[in-house]
Coordinates of C-alpha atoms in Angstrom, one line a residue:
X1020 CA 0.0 0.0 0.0
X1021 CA 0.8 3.4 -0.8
X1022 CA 1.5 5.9 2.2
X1023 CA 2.7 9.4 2.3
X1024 CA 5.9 11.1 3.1
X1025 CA 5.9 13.9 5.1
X1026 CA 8.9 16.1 5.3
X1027 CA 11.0 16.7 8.4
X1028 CA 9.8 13.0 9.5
X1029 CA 12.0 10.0 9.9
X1030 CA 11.3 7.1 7.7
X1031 CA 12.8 3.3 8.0
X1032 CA 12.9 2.7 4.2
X1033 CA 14.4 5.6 2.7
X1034 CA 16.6 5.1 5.4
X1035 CA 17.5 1.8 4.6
X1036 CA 18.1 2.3 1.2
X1037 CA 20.3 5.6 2.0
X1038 CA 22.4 2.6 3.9
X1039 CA 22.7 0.4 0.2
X1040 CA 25.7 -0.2 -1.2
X1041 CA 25.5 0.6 -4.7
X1042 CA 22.7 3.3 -5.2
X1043 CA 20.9 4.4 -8.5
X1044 CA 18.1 7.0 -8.2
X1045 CA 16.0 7.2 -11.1
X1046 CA 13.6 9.9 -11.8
X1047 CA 11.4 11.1 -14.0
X1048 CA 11.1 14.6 -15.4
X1049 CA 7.7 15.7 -16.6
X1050 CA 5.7 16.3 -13.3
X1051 CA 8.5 14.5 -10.8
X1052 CA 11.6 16.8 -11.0
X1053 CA 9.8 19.3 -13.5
X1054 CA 6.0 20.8 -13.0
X1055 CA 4.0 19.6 -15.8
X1056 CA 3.9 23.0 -17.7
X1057 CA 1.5 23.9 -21.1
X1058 CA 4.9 24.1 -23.3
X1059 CA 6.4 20.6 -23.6
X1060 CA 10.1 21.8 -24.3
X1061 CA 9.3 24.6 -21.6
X1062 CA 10.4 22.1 -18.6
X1063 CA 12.9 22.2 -16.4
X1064 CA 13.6 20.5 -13.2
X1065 CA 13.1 23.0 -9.9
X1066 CA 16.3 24.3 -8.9
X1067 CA 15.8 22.7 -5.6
X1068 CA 15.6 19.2 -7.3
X1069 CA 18.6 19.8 -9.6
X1070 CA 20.3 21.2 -6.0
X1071 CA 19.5 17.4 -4.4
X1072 CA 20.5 15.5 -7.8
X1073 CA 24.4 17.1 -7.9
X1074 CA 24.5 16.4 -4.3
X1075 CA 23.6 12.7 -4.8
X1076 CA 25.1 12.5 -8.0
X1077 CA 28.5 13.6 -6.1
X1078 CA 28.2 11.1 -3.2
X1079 CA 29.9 7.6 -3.3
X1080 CA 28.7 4.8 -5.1
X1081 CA 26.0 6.9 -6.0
X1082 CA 24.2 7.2 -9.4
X1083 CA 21.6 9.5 -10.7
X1084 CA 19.2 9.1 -13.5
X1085 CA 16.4 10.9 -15.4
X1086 CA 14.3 8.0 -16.9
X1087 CA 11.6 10.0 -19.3
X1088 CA 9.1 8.9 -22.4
X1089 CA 11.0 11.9 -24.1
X1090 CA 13.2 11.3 -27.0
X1091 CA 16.9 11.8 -26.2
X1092 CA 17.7 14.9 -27.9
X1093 CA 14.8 16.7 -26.4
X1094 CA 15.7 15.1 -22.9
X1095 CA 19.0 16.4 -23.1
X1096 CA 17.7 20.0 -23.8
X1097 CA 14.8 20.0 -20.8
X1098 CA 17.4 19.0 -18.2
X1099 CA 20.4 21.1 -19.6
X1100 CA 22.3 18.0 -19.9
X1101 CA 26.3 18.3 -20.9
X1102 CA 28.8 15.9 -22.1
X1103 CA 30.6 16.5 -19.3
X1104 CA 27.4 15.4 -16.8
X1105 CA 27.7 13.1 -13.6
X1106 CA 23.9 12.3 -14.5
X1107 CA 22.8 9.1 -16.9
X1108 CA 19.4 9.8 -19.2
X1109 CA 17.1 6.7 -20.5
X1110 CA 15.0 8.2 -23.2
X1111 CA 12.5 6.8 -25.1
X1112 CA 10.7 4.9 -22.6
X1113 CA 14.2 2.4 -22.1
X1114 CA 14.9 2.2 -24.9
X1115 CA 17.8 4.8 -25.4
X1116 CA 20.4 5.7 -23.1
X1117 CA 23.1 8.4 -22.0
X1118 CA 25.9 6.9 -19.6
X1119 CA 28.9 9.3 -18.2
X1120 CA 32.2 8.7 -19.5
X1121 CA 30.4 6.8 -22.1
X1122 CA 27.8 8.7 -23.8
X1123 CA 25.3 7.6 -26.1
X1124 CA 23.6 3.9 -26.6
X1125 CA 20.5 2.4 -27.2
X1126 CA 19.0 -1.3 -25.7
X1127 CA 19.4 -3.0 -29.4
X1128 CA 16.1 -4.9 -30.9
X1129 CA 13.9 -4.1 -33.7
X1130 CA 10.9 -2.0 -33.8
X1131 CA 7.5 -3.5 -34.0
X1132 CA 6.1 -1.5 -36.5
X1133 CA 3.5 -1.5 -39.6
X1134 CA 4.9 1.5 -41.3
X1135 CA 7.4 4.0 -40.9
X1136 CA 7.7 6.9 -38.5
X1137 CA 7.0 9.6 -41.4
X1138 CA 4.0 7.9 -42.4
X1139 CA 2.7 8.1 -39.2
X1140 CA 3.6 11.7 -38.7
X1141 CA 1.4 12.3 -42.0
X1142 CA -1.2 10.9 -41.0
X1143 CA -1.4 12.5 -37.6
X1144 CA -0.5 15.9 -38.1
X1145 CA -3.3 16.9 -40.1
X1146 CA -5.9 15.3 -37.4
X1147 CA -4.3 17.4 -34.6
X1148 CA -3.6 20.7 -36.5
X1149 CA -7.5 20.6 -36.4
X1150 CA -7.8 21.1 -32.9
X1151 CA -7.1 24.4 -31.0
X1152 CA -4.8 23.6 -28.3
X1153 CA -3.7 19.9 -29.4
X1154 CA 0.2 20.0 -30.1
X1155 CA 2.2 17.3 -32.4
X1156 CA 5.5 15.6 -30.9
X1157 CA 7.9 14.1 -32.9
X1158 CA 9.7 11.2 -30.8
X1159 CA 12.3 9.2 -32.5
X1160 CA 10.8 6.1 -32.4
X1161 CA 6.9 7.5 -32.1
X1162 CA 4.8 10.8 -31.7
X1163 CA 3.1 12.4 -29.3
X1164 CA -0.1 14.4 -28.9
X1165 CA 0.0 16.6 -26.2
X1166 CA -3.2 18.7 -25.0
X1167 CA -2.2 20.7 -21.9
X1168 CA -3.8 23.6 -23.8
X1169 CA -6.8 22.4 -24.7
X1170 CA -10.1 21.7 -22.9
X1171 CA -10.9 18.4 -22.1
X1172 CA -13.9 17.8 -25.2
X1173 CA -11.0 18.9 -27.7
X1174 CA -8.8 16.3 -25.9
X1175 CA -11.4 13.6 -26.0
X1176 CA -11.8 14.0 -29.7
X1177 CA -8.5 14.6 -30.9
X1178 CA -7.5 11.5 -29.3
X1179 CA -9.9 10.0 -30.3
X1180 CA -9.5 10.7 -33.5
X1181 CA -5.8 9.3 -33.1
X1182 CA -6.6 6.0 -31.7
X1183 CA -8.6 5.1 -34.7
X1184 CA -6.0 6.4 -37.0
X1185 CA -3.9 4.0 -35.3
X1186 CA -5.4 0.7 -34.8
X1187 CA -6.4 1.2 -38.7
X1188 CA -3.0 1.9 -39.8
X1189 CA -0.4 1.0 -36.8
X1190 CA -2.2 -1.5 -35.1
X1191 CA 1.0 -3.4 -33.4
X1192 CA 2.1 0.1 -32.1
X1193 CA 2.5 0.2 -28.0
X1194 CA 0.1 2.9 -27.3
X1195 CA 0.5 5.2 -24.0
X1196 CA -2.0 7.6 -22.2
X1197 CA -0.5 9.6 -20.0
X1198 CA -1.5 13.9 -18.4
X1199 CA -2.6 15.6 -21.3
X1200 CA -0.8 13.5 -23.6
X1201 CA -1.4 10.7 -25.5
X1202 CA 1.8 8.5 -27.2
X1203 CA 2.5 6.1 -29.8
X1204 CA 5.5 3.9 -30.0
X1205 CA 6.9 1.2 -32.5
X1206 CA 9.2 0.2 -29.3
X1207 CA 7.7 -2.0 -26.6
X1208 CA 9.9 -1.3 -24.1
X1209 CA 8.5 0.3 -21.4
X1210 CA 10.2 2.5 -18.3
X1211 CA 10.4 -1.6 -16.7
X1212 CA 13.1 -2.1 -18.9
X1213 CA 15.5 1.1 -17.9
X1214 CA 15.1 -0.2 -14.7
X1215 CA 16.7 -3.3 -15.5
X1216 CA 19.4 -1.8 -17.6
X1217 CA 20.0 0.9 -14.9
X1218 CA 20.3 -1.9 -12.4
X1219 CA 22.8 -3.8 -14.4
X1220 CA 24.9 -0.9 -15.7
X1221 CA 25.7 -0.1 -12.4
X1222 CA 25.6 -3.0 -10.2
X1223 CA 22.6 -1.4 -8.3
X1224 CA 22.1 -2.7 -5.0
X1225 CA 18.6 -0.6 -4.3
X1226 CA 17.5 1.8 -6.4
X1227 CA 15.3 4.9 -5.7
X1228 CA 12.1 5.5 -8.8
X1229 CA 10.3 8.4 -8.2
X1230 CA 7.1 9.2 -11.2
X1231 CA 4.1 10.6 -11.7
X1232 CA 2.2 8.8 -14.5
X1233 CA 0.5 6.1 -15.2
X1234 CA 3.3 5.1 -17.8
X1235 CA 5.9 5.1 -14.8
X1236 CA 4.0 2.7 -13.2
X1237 CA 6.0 0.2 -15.0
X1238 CA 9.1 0.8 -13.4
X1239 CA 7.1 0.5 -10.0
X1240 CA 6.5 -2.8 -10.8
X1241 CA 9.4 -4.2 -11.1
X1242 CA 11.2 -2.6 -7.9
X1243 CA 12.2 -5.3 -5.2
X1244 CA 13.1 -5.5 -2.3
X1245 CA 16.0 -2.9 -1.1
X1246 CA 14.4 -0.8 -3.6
X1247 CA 11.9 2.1 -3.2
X1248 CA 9.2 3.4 -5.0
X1249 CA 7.8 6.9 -4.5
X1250 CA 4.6 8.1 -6.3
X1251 CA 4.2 12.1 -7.4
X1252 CA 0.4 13.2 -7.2
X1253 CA -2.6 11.3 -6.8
X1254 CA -3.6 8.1 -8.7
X1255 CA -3.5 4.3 -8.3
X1256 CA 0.5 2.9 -7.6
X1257 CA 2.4 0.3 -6.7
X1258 CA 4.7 2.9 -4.9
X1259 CA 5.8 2.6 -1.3
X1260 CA 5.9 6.3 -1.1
X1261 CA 4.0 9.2 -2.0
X1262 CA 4.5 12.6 -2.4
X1263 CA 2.4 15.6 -3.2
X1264 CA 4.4 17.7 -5.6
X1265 CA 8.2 18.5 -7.3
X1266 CA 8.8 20.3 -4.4
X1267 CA 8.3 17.6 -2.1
X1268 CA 10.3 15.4 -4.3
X1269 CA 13.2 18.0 -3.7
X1270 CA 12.8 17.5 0.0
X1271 CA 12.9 13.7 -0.3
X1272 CA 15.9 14.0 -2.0
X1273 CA 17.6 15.9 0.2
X1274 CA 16.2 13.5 2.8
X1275 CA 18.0 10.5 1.1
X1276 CA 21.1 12.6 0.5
X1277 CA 21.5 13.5 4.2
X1278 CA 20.8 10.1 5.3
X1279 CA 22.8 8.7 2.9
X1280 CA 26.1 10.8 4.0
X1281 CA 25.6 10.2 7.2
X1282 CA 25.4 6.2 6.8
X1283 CA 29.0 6.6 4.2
X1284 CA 30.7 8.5 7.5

Protein backbone atom coordinates (compact mmCIF):
# COMPACT_ATOMS: atom_id res chain seq x y z
CA UNK A 1 0.00 0.00 0.00
CA UNK A 2 0.77 3.38 -0.82
CA UNK A 3 1.50 5.89 2.25
CA UNK A 4 2.66 9.42 2.31
CA UNK A 5 5.86 11.10 3.13
CA UNK A 6 5.89 13.88 5.14
CA UNK A 7 8.86 16.06 5.25
CA UNK A 8 11.00 16.75 8.38
CA UNK A 9 9.80 12.99 9.51
CA UNK A 10 12.01 10.00 9.94
CA UNK A 11 11.28 7.12 7.69
CA UNK A 12 12.84 3.25 7.95
CA UNK A 13 12.85 2.73 4.21
CA UNK A 14 14.35 5.55 2.72
CA UNK A 15 16.60 5.12 5.41
CA UNK A 16 17.48 1.82 4.65
CA UNK A 17 18.07 2.32 1.21
CA UNK A 18 20.32 5.59 2.05
CA UNK A 19 22.43 2.62 3.91
CA UNK A 20 22.68 0.37 0.17
CA UNK A 21 25.73 -0.15 -1.18
CA UNK A 22 25.46 0.59 -4.75
CA UNK A 23 22.70 3.29 -5.22
CA UNK A 24 20.88 4.39 -8.48
CA UNK A 25 18.12 7.05 -8.17
CA UNK A 26 15.99 7.18 -11.10
CA UNK A 27 13.58 9.89 -11.75
CA UNK A 28 11.40 11.07 -14.04
CA UNK A 29 11.10 14.63 -15.43
CA UNK A 30 7.72 15.69 -16.59
CA UNK A 31 5.73 16.30 -13.26
CA UNK A 32 8.49 14.46 -10.84
CA UNK A 33 11.63 16.84 -11.04
CA UNK A 34 9.79 19.31 -13.50
CA UNK A 35 6.02 20.80 -13.00
CA UNK A 36 3.98 19.57 -15.78
CA UNK A 37 3.94 22.97 -17.73
CA UNK A 38 1.53 23.89 -21.05
CA UNK A 39 4.85 24.05 -23.25
CA UNK A 40 6.41 20.65 -23.60
CA UNK A 41 10.08 21.77 -24.31
CA UNK A 42 9.31 24.55 -21.56
CA UNK A 43 10.43 22.14 -18.62
CA UNK A 44 12.86 22.25 -16.43
CA UNK A 45 13.61 20.52 -13.21
CA UNK A 46 13.09 22.96 -9.91
CA UNK A 47 16.28 24.26 -8.87
CA UNK A 48 15.83 22.67 -5.63
CA UNK A 49 15.64 19.16 -7.35
CA UNK A 50 18.61 19.85 -9.63
CA UNK A 51 20.35 21.18 -5.99
CA UNK A 52 19.46 17.35 -4.39
CA UNK A 53 20.50 15.46 -7.79
CA UNK A 54 24.40 17.05 -7.95
CA UNK A 55 24.54 16.43 -4.28
CA UNK A 56 23.62 12.73 -4.80
CA UNK A 57 25.12 12.49 -8.03
CA UNK A 58 28.52 13.62 -6.10
CA UNK A 59 28.24 11.09 -3.16
CA UNK A 60 29.92 7.58 -3.29
CA UNK A 61 28.72 4.77 -5.10
CA UNK A 62 25.97 6.90 -6.03
CA UNK A 63 24.16 7.16 -9.35
CA UNK A 64 21.62 9.50 -10.68
CA UNK A 65 19.16 9.08 -13.46
CA UNK A 66 16.41 10.93 -15.43
CA UNK A 67 14.32 8.02 -16.93
CA UNK A 68 11.65 9.99 -19.34
CA UNK A 69 9.08 8.89 -22.36
CA UNK A 70 10.97 11.87 -24.15
CA UNK A 71 13.24 11.32 -27.04
CA UNK A 72 16.94 11.81 -26.19
CA UNK A 73 17.74 14.91 -27.87
CA UNK A 74 14.82 16.67 -26.37
CA UNK A 75 15.74 15.06 -22.88
CA UNK A 76 19.00 16.39 -23.11
CA UNK A 77 17.71 19.96 -23.82
CA UNK A 78 14.81 20.03 -20.84
CA UNK A 79 17.36 19.00 -18.16
CA UNK A 80 20.41 21.08 -19.63
CA UNK A 81 22.33 18.01 -19.91
CA UNK A 82 26.26 18.28 -20.94
CA UNK A 83 28.78 15.89 -22.12
CA UNK A 84 30.57 16.48 -19.28
CA UNK A 85 27.37 15.41 -16.83
CA UNK A 86 27.69 13.10 -13.63
CA UNK A 87 23.95 12.26 -14.51
CA UNK A 88 22.79 9.10 -16.85
CA UNK A 89 19.43 9.76 -19.24
CA UNK A 90 17.11 6.67 -20.48
CA UNK A 91 15.03 8.16 -23.16
CA UNK A 92 12.50 6.77 -25.06
CA UNK A 93 10.68 4.93 -22.60
CA UNK A 94 14.18 2.37 -22.07
CA UNK A 95 14.89 2.24 -24.89
CA UNK A 96 17.77 4.80 -25.44
CA UNK A 97 20.42 5.67 -23.15
CA UNK A 98 23.09 8.44 -22.01
CA UNK A 99 25.86 6.95 -19.57
CA UNK A 100 28.89 9.25 -18.20
CA UNK A 101 32.19 8.71 -19.52
CA UNK A 102 30.42 6.80 -22.06
CA UNK A 103 27.80 8.71 -23.78
CA UNK A 104 25.29 7.60 -26.15
CA UNK A 105 23.59 3.93 -26.63
CA UNK A 106 20.54 2.36 -27.18
CA UNK A 107 19.01 -1.25 -25.72
CA UNK A 108 19.43 -3.03 -29.37
CA UNK A 109 16.13 -4.86 -30.90
CA UNK A 110 13.93 -4.08 -33.69
CA UNK A 111 10.88 -1.96 -33.81
CA UNK A 112 7.46 -3.50 -33.97
CA UNK A 113 6.14 -1.53 -36.47
CA UNK A 114 3.48 -1.53 -39.62
CA UNK A 115 4.91 1.52 -41.28
CA UNK A 116 7.37 4.01 -40.90
CA UNK A 117 7.67 6.90 -38.52
CA UNK A 118 6.96 9.56 -41.41
CA UNK A 119 4.04 7.85 -42.38
CA UNK A 120 2.69 8.15 -39.19
CA UNK A 121 3.63 11.74 -38.71
CA UNK A 122 1.37 12.28 -41.98
CA UNK A 123 -1.23 10.88 -40.96
CA UNK A 124 -1.38 12.47 -37.56
CA UNK A 125 -0.47 15.89 -38.10
CA UNK A 126 -3.31 16.92 -40.14
CA UNK A 127 -5.87 15.34 -37.37
CA UNK A 128 -4.25 17.37 -34.57
CA UNK A 129 -3.65 20.69 -36.48
CA UNK A 130 -7.50 20.64 -36.39
CA UNK A 131 -7.82 21.07 -32.94
CA UNK A 132 -7.08 24.41 -30.95
CA UNK A 133 -4.75 23.60 -28.28
CA UNK A 134 -3.65 19.91 -29.42
CA UNK A 135 0.18 20.03 -30.15
CA UNK A 136 2.24 17.34 -32.42
CA UNK A 137 5.49 15.62 -30.86
CA UNK A 138 7.94 14.11 -32.89
CA UNK A 139 9.68 11.21 -30.85
CA UNK A 140 12.32 9.24 -32.53
CA UNK A 141 10.77 6.07 -32.39
CA UNK A 142 6.86 7.46 -32.13
CA UNK A 143 4.80 10.85 -31.67
CA UNK A 144 3.14 12.42 -29.26
CA UNK A 145 -0.12 14.41 -28.92
CA UNK A 146 -0.01 16.61 -26.18
CA UNK A 147 -3.19 18.71 -25.00
CA UNK A 148 -2.23 20.69 -21.89
CA UNK A 149 -3.77 23.61 -23.80
CA UNK A 150 -6.81 22.45 -24.74
CA UNK A 151 -10.12 21.74 -22.95
CA UNK A 152 -10.90 18.37 -22.12
CA UNK A 153 -13.86 17.82 -25.16
CA UNK A 154 -11.03 18.88 -27.74
CA UNK A 155 -8.77 16.28 -25.88
CA UNK A 156 -11.40 13.57 -26.01
CA UNK A 157 -11.75 14.03 -29.69
CA UNK A 158 -8.54 14.59 -30.86
CA UNK A 159 -7.53 11.46 -29.31
CA UNK A 160 -9.94 9.96 -30.31
CA UNK A 161 -9.46 10.74 -33.51
CA UNK A 162 -5.78 9.32 -33.11
CA UNK A 163 -6.58 5.98 -31.71
CA UNK A 164 -8.60 5.08 -34.67
CA UNK A 165 -5.96 6.42 -37.01
CA UNK A 166 -3.88 4.00 -35.26
CA UNK A 167 -5.42 0.73 -34.82
CA UNK A 168 -6.36 1.18 -38.68
CA UNK A 169 -3.02 1.85 -39.82
CA UNK A 170 -0.37 1.04 -36.85
CA UNK A 171 -2.24 -1.46 -35.06
CA UNK A 172 1.02 -3.42 -33.38
CA UNK A 173 2.07 0.09 -32.10
CA UNK A 174 2.50 0.24 -28.04
CA UNK A 175 0.06 2.90 -27.32
CA UNK A 176 0.49 5.20 -23.95
CA UNK A 177 -1.99 7.59 -22.18
CA UNK A 178 -0.55 9.63 -19.97
CA UNK A 179 -1.49 13.88 -18.37
CA UNK A 180 -2.64 15.59 -21.27
CA UNK A 181 -0.83 13.54 -23.61
CA UNK A 182 -1.41 10.68 -25.52
CA UNK A 183 1.78 8.49 -27.21
CA UNK A 184 2.45 6.08 -29.78
CA UNK A 185 5.50 3.94 -29.98
CA UNK A 186 6.90 1.17 -32.46
CA UNK A 187 9.24 0.19 -29.30
CA UNK A 188 7.71 -2.02 -26.62
CA UNK A 189 9.92 -1.32 -24.13
CA UNK A 190 8.45 0.32 -21.40
CA UNK A 191 10.24 2.48 -18.25
CA UNK A 192 10.40 -1.60 -16.69
CA UNK A 193 13.07 -2.08 -18.94
CA UNK A 194 15.46 1.13 -17.91
CA UNK A 195 15.14 -0.16 -14.67
CA UNK A 196 16.70 -3.29 -15.47
CA UNK A 197 19.38 -1.80 -17.62
CA UNK A 198 20.03 0.91 -14.92
CA UNK A 199 20.27 -1.91 -12.43
CA UNK A 200 22.79 -3.79 -14.38
CA UNK A 201 24.87 -0.94 -15.73
CA UNK A 202 25.65 -0.08 -12.36
CA UNK A 203 25.64 -2.95 -10.18
CA UNK A 204 22.58 -1.42 -8.28
CA UNK A 205 22.13 -2.75 -5.01
CA UNK A 206 18.64 -0.59 -4.25
CA UNK A 207 17.54 1.82 -6.42
CA UNK A 208 15.27 4.87 -5.73
CA UNK A 209 12.09 5.52 -8.75
CA UNK A 210 10.32 8.44 -8.24
CA UNK A 211 7.14 9.23 -11.16
CA UNK A 212 4.09 10.60 -11.70
CA UNK A 213 2.17 8.81 -14.54
CA UNK A 214 0.47 6.07 -15.18
CA UNK A 215 3.35 5.09 -17.84
CA UNK A 216 5.90 5.13 -14.83
CA UNK A 217 3.99 2.72 -13.20
CA UNK A 218 6.01 0.21 -14.96
CA UNK A 219 9.08 0.76 -13.35
CA UNK A 220 7.10 0.47 -9.97
CA UNK A 221 6.54 -2.83 -10.82
CA UNK A 222 9.44 -4.23 -11.13
CA UNK A 223 11.15 -2.63 -7.94
CA UNK A 224 12.20 -5.28 -5.22
CA UNK A 225 13.12 -5.48 -2.26
CA UNK A 226 15.98 -2.93 -1.09
CA UNK A 227 14.43 -0.83 -3.57
CA UNK A 228 11.87 2.07 -3.16
CA UNK A 229 9.25 3.41 -5.00
CA UNK A 230 7.79 6.94 -4.52
CA UNK A 231 4.57 8.13 -6.26
CA UNK A 232 4.22 12.06 -7.45
CA UNK A 233 0.41 13.19 -7.17
CA UNK A 234 -2.63 11.29 -6.82
CA UNK A 235 -3.64 8.09 -8.70
CA UNK A 236 -3.48 4.26 -8.27
CA UNK A 237 0.50 2.89 -7.61
CA UNK A 238 2.40 0.32 -6.69
CA UNK A 239 4.71 2.92 -4.94
CA UNK A 240 5.76 2.61 -1.35
CA UNK A 241 5.86 6.35 -1.10
CA UNK A 242 4.01 9.19 -2.03
CA UNK A 243 4.53 12.64 -2.39
CA UNK A 244 2.36 15.59 -3.18
CA UNK A 245 4.38 17.65 -5.64
CA UNK A 246 8.18 18.49 -7.25
CA UNK A 247 8.81 20.30 -4.39
CA UNK A 248 8.33 17.56 -2.07
CA UNK A 249 10.31 15.41 -4.32
CA UNK A 250 13.18 18.02 -3.72
CA UNK A 251 12.79 17.50 -0.02
CA UNK A 252 12.95 13.73 -0.31
CA UNK A 253 15.88 13.98 -2.05
CA UNK A 254 17.64 15.90 0.19
CA UNK A 255 16.24 13.54 2.76
CA UNK A 256 17.98 10.53 1.12
CA UNK A 257 21.15 12.61 0.47
CA UNK A 258 21.46 13.50 4.21
CA UNK A 259 20.77 10.06 5.33
CA UNK A 260 22.85 8.72 2.89
CA UNK A 261 26.10 10.76 4.00
CA UNK A 262 25.63 10.22 7.24
CA UNK A 263 25.43 6.19 6.82
CA UNK A 264 28.96 6.60 4.17
CA UNK A 265 30.70 8.52 7.46
Amino acid sequence: MTRPWTPGTADADLEALAATPRLVVALDFDGTASPLVPEPMAARALPEVTAQVERLAALPDTVVAYVSGRSMHDLRVITEHTDDSAIALAGSHGVQYWFPGEGDTDAGGQAEEDGTREELWAAAKPIIDRYEGAEFEPKTFGMGVHTRRADPETEERVFAEIDALVRERFPHWRRRAGHRVLEFSSRAEGKDAAMRALRQRFDATGILFAGDDVTDEDAMRVLGAGDLGVRVGPGESAATLRVDSPQQIAALLEALADERTSAQQ
